[in-house]
CSV table of C-alpha atoms in Angstrom, one decimal:
chain,number,residue,atom,x,y,z
A,1,UNK,CA,0.0,0.0,0.0
A,2,UNK,CA,1.0,3.6,-0.5
A,3,UNK,CA,1.6,6.0,2.4
A,4,UNK,CA,-1.9,7.5,2.2
A,5,UNK,CA,-3.5,4.1,2.1
A,6,UNK,CA,-1.7,3.3,5.3
A,7,UNK,CA,-2.9,6.6,6.7
A,8,UNK,CA,-6.5,5.7,5.7
A,9,UNK,CA,-6.3,2.3,7.4
A,10,UNK,CA,-4.9,4.0,10.5
A,11,UNK,CA,-7.7,6.6,10.5
A,12,UNK,CA,-10.4,3.9,10.2
A,13,UNK,CA,-8.9,2.0,13.1
A,14,UNK,CA,-8.6,5.2,15.2
A,15,UNK,CA,-12.2,6.0,14.6
A,16,UNK,CA,-13.3,2.5,15.6
A,17,UNK,CA,-11.2,2.9,18.8
A,18,UNK,CA,-12.8,6.2,19.6
A,19,UNK,CA,-16.3,4.8,19.1
A,20,UNK,CA,-15.6,1.7,21.4
A,21,UNK,CA,-14.1,4.0,24.0
A,22,UNK,CA,-17.1,6.3,23.9
A,23,UNK,CA,-19.6,3.4,24.2
A,24,UNK,CA,-17.6,1.9,27.2
A,25,UNK,CA,-17.4,5.3,28.9
A,26,UNK,CA,-21.1,5.9,28.5
A,27,UNK,CA,-21.8,2.5,30.0
A,28,UNK,CA,-19.5,3.2,32.9
A,29,UNK,CA,-21.1,6.7,33.4
A,30,UNK,CA,-24.5,5.1,33.7
A,31,UNK,CA,-23.4,2.7,36.4
A,32,UNK,CA,-22.5,5.5,38.8
A,33,UNK,CA,-23.5,3.7,42.0
A,34,UNK,CA,-21.5,0.6,41.3
A,35,UNK,CA,-18.5,2.5,39.9
A,36,UNK,CA,-18.1,4.7,43.0
A,37,UNK,CA,-18.9,1.9,45.4
A,38,UNK,CA,-15.8,0.1,44.0
A,39,UNK,CA,-13.7,3.2,44.2
A,40,UNK,CA,-14.7,4.1,47.8
A,41,UNK,CA,-14.5,0.5,49.1
A,42,UNK,CA,-10.9,1.0,50.4
A,43,UNK,CA,-12.1,3.9,52.5
A,44,UNK,CA,-14.5,1.7,54.4
A,45,UNK,CA,-13.6,-0.1,57.7
A,46,UNK,CA,-15.2,-3.4,56.3
A,47,UNK,CA,-12.9,-3.5,53.3
A,48,UNK,CA,-11.7,-7.0,52.4
A,49,UNK,CA,-8.1,-6.2,53.5
A,50,UNK,CA,-9.1,-5.0,56.9
A,51,UNK,CA,-11.5,-8.0,57.5
A,52,UNK,CA,-8.7,-10.3,56.5
A,53,UNK,CA,-6.3,-8.7,58.9
A,54,UNK,CA,-8.8,-9.0,61.7
A,55,UNK,CA,-9.3,-12.7,61.0
A,56,UNK,CA,-5.5,-13.2,60.9
A,57,UNK,CA,-5.3,-11.3,64.3
A,58,UNK,CA,-7.8,-13.7,65.8
A,59,UNK,CA,-6.1,-16.8,64.4
A,60,UNK,CA,-2.6,-15.9,65.7
A,61,UNK,CA,-3.9,-14.2,68.8
A,62,UNK,CA,-2.4,-10.8,68.2
A,63,UNK,CA,-5.3,-8.3,68.4
A,64,UNK,CA,-3.2,-5.3,67.6
A,65,UNK,CA,-3.1,-6.5,63.9
A,66,UNK,CA,-6.8,-5.8,63.5
A,67,UNK,CA,-7.2,-2.2,62.2
A,68,UNK,CA,-10.6,-1.8,63.9
A,69,UNK,CA,-13.4,0.6,62.8
A,70,UNK,CA,-12.7,4.0,61.5
A,71,UNK,CA,-14.8,6.7,59.7
A,72,UNK,CA,-13.7,9.3,57.1
A,73,UNK,CA,-15.7,12.2,55.9
A,74,UNK,CA,-15.5,13.3,52.3
A,75,UNK,CA,-16.2,16.8,51.2
A,76,UNK,CA,-16.7,18.7,47.9
A,77,UNK,CA,-16.1,22.5,47.8
A,78,UNK,CA,-16.6,23.2,44.0
A,79,UNK,CA,-19.9,23.5,42.4
A,80,UNK,CA,-19.3,21.2,39.3
A,81,UNK,CA,-16.6,19.1,40.9
A,82,UNK,CA,-18.7,16.0,41.5
A,83,UNK,CA,-20.1,15.9,38.0
A,84,UNK,CA,-16.6,16.5,36.5
A,85,UNK,CA,-15.1,13.7,38.6
A,86,UNK,CA,-17.9,11.4,37.6
A,87,UNK,CA,-17.2,12.2,33.9
A,88,UNK,CA,-13.4,11.8,34.3
A,89,UNK,CA,-13.7,8.5,36.1
A,90,UNK,CA,-16.1,7.2,33.5
A,91,UNK,CA,-13.7,8.1,30.7
A,92,UNK,CA,-10.8,6.4,32.5
A,93,UNK,CA,-12.8,3.3,33.2
A,94,UNK,CA,-13.9,3.3,29.6
A,95,UNK,CA,-10.3,3.2,28.5
A,96,UNK,CA,-9.7,0.2,30.8
A,97,UNK,CA,-12.7,-1.7,29.5
A,98,UNK,CA,-11.9,-1.0,25.9
A,99,UNK,CA,-8.1,-1.6,26.4
A,100,UNK,CA,-8.1,-5.1,24.9
A,101,UNK,CA,-9.9,-3.9,21.8
A,102,UNK,CA,-7.5,-0.9,21.5
A,103,UNK,CA,-4.5,-3.2,21.7
A,104,UNK,CA,-6.0,-5.6,19.1
A,105,UNK,CA,-6.5,-2.7,16.7
A,106,UNK,CA,-3.0,-1.4,17.2
A,107,UNK,CA,-1.5,-4.9,16.7
A,108,UNK,CA,-3.6,-5.3,13.6
A,109,UNK,CA,-2.1,-2.1,12.1
A,110,UNK,CA,1.5,-3.0,12.8
A,111,UNK,CA,1.3,-6.8,12.3
A,112,UNK,CA,1.7,-6.7,8.5
A,113,UNK,CA,5.2,-5.1,8.9
A,114,UNK,CA,6.4,-7.8,11.3
A,115,UNK,CA,8.2,-11.1,10.5
A,116,UNK,CA,6.6,-14.3,11.7
A,117,UNK,CA,9.0,-14.6,14.6
A,118,UNK,CA,8.4,-11.0,15.7
A,119,UNK,CA,4.7,-11.6,15.6
A,120,UNK,CA,5.1,-14.5,18.0
A,121,UNK,CA,7.1,-12.4,20.4
A,122,UNK,CA,4.9,-9.3,20.1
A,123,UNK,CA,1.7,-11.3,21.0
A,124,UNK,CA,3.4,-12.7,24.1
A,125,UNK,CA,4.8,-9.4,25.2
A,126,UNK,CA,1.4,-7.7,24.8
A,127,UNK,CA,-0.3,-10.5,26.9
A,128,UNK,CA,2.3,-10.4,29.7
A,129,UNK,CA,2.5,-6.6,29.6
A,130,UNK,CA,-1.3,-6.3,30.2
A,131,UNK,CA,-1.1,-9.0,32.8
A,132,UNK,CA,1.7,-7.3,34.7
A,133,UNK,CA,0.0,-3.9,34.5
A,134,UNK,CA,-3.3,-5.3,35.9
A,135,UNK,CA,-1.4,-7.0,38.7
A,136,UNK,CA,0.2,-3.7,39.7
A,137,UNK,CA,-3.2,-2.0,39.7
A,138,UNK,CA,-4.8,-4.8,41.8
A,139,UNK,CA,-1.9,-4.7,44.3
A,140,UNK,CA,-2.4,-1.0,44.8
A,141,UNK,CA,-6.2,-1.3,45.1
A,142,UNK,CA,-6.3,-4.2,47.5
A,143,UNK,CA,-3.1,-3.6,49.6
A,144,UNK,CA,-1.0,-0.4,49.1
A,145,UNK,CA,-3.7,2.3,48.8
A,146,UNK,CA,-5.8,1.1,51.7
A,147,UNK,CA,-2.8,1.1,54.1
A,148,UNK,CA,-1.7,4.6,52.8
A,149,UNK,CA,-5.2,6.0,52.9
A,150,UNK,CA,-6.0,4.7,56.4
A,151,UNK,CA,-2.7,6.1,57.8
A,152,UNK,CA,-3.0,9.5,56.2
A,153,UNK,CA,-6.8,10.0,56.7
A,154,UNK,CA,-6.6,9.1,60.5
A,155,UNK,CA,-3.3,10.9,61.2
A,156,UNK,CA,-3.8,14.1,63.3
A,157,UNK,CA,-1.3,16.6,64.7
A,158,UNK,CA,-3.9,17.4,67.3
A,159,UNK,CA,-7.4,16.1,68.2
A,160,UNK,CA,-8.8,19.5,67.5
A,161,UNK,CA,-7.9,19.2,63.8
A,162,UNK,CA,-10.5,17.0,62.1
A,163,UNK,CA,-9.7,15.3,58.8
A,164,UNK,CA,-12.2,15.9,56.0
A,165,UNK,CA,-10.9,14.5,52.8
A,166,UNK,CA,-11.6,16.3,49.5
A,167,UNK,CA,-13.3,14.1,46.9
A,168,UNK,CA,-10.9,15.1,44.2
A,169,UNK,CA,-7.9,14.4,46.4
A,170,UNK,CA,-9.1,10.8,47.1
A,171,UNK,CA,-9.9,9.9,43.5
A,172,UNK,CA,-6.7,11.4,42.0
A,173,UNK,CA,-4.5,9.7,44.6
A,174,UNK,CA,-6.1,6.3,44.0
A,175,UNK,CA,-5.8,6.6,40.2
A,176,UNK,CA,-2.3,8.0,40.2
A,177,UNK,CA,-1.0,5.3,42.5
A,178,UNK,CA,-2.7,2.7,40.4
A,179,UNK,CA,-1.1,4.0,37.3
A,180,UNK,CA,2.4,4.2,38.9
A,181,UNK,CA,2.2,0.7,40.2
A,182,UNK,CA,1.0,-0.6,36.9
A,183,UNK,CA,3.9,1.1,35.1
A,184,UNK,CA,6.5,-0.1,37.5
A,185,UNK,CA,5.2,-3.7,37.1
A,186,UNK,CA,6.4,-3.5,33.5
A,187,UNK,CA,10.0,-3.8,34.7
A,188,UNK,CA,10.4,-7.4,33.1
A,189,UNK,CA,9.1,-6.1,29.8
A,190,UNK,CA,11.5,-3.2,29.7
A,191,UNK,CA,14.4,-5.6,30.7
A,192,UNK,CA,13.4,-7.9,27.8
A,193,UNK,CA,13.7,-5.1,25.3
A,194,UNK,CA,16.9,-3.7,26.8
A,195,UNK,CA,18.4,-7.3,26.7
A,196,UNK,CA,17.3,-7.6,23.0
A,197,UNK,CA,19.1,-4.4,22.2
A,198,UNK,CA,22.2,-5.5,24.0
A,199,UNK,CA,22.1,-2.7,26.6
A,200,UNK,CA,22.0,-5.1,29.6
A,201,UNK,CA,22.9,-8.7,30.4
A,202,UNK,CA,21.8,-11.1,33.1
A,203,UNK,CA,25.2,-11.0,34.6
A,204,UNK,CA,25.0,-7.2,34.9
A,205,UNK,CA,21.6,-7.4,36.6
A,206,UNK,CA,22.9,-10.0,39.1
A,207,UNK,CA,26.0,-7.8,39.8
A,208,UNK,CA,23.9,-4.7,40.6
A,209,UNK,CA,21.3,-6.5,42.8
A,210,UNK,CA,22.2,-4.5,45.9
A,211,UNK,CA,22.1,-1.2,44.0
A,212,UNK,CA,18.8,-2.1,42.4
A,213,UNK,CA,17.3,-2.9,45.9
A,214,UNK,CA,18.3,0.5,47.2
A,215,UNK,CA,16.8,2.2,44.1
A,216,UNK,CA,13.6,0.2,44.5
A,217,UNK,CA,13.4,1.2,48.1
A,218,UNK,CA,13.7,4.8,47.1
A,219,UNK,CA,10.9,4.4,44.5
A,220,UNK,CA,8.7,2.7,47.0
A,221,UNK,CA,9.3,5.5,49.5
A,222,UNK,CA,8.2,8.0,46.9
A,223,UNK,CA,5.1,6.0,45.9
A,224,UNK,CA,3.9,5.3,49.4
A,225,UNK,CA,3.1,8.5,51.3
A,226,UNK,CA,3.1,6.6,54.6
A,227,UNK,CA,6.0,6.6,57.0
A,228,UNK,CA,5.7,3.0,58.3
A,229,UNK,CA,8.2,0.3,57.3
A,230,UNK,CA,5.5,-2.3,56.7
A,231,UNK,CA,3.9,-0.4,53.8
A,232,UNK,CA,7.3,0.4,52.4
A,233,UNK,CA,8.1,-3.4,52.3
A,234,UNK,CA,4.7,-4.1,50.7
A,235,UNK,CA,5.8,-2.1,47.7
A,236,UNK,CA,9.5,-2.9,47.7
A,237,UNK,CA,9.3,-6.7,47.9
A,238,UNK,CA,7.0,-7.2,44.8
A,239,UNK,CA,9.2,-4.8,42.8
A,240,UNK,CA,12.3,-6.7,43.8
A,241,UNK,CA,10.7,-9.9,42.8
A,242,UNK,CA,10.0,-8.4,39.4
A,243,UNK,CA,13.7,-7.4,39.3
A,244,UNK,CA,14.7,-11.1,39.9
A,245,UNK,CA,12.1,-12.1,37.2
A,246,UNK,CA,13.9,-9.6,34.9
A,247,UNK,CA,17.2,-11.5,35.4
A,248,UNK,CA,15.5,-14.8,34.4
A,249,UNK,CA,13.9,-13.1,31.4
A,250,UNK,CA,17.1,-11.5,30.1
A,251,UNK,CA,19.0,-14.8,30.7
A,252,UNK,CA,16.4,-16.7,28.6
A,253,UNK,CA,16.6,-14.0,25.9
A,254,UNK,CA,20.4,-14.3,25.8
A,255,UNK,CA,20.1,-18.0,25.2
A,256,UNK,CA,17.7,-17.4,22.4
A,257,UNK,CA,20.0,-14.6,21.1
A,258,UNK,CA,17.6,-13.4,18.3
A,259,UNK,CA,17.7,-9.6,17.5
A,260,UNK,CA,14.5,-7.7,17.2
A,261,UNK,CA,14.9,-7.2,13.4
A,262,UNK,CA,15.8,-10.8,12.5
A,263,UNK,CA,14.7,-12.1,9.2
A,264,UNK,CA,13.5,-15.8,9.0
């Protein structure tokens, strides 16, 4: 095809993606109660993580592990803020719902330019990339954000100062942390590409394990706004496991030793 024929194919695919995204966003917008019940679940004292900790406390006989009941008040100080937040969340959730279709459309556009071996690798990378991203988002939703929110929302310099959390602050913190954890969970995918390009080797990754652990601790400290060591470890340990997984991925890639632009 000519250049403009490629542009026309891309335009049609882009329009399809916009339509699917719009439909998914409208559906998410209509299910407001369910959508925000999911988003506000970590702010409730009966969240699954807190209930699990209480059951664990009863089982091992350490009652201090049970977080106990707590109550947080949310406020809104801008006239159109609630509607705009509803709209923004619906658009973001629409992207998440339509994400598999968007990836399929993108792959369908670039697939004709790939060799057979590259197609096989690209499909695997897309699958594992989406899987790792979702694992990062779920880890933040079920573990990291609840701990961070509970600590910050109940922390007081004096009892006279009452915490009232702004709606926009809560939603933006939850979404930003989810995005950051999802991106950081792509470490093995990045390591795979760097190994393919010859930038890093498995021996180098093993050699700089201690340095990587320190860097990951710093990243975890930046991501988690809490000051407790437990929450810091909750972020650091999964990231370090991903680093060790990167060592395995790069070592396997070196055994295969096939460059990205190989021709069958």
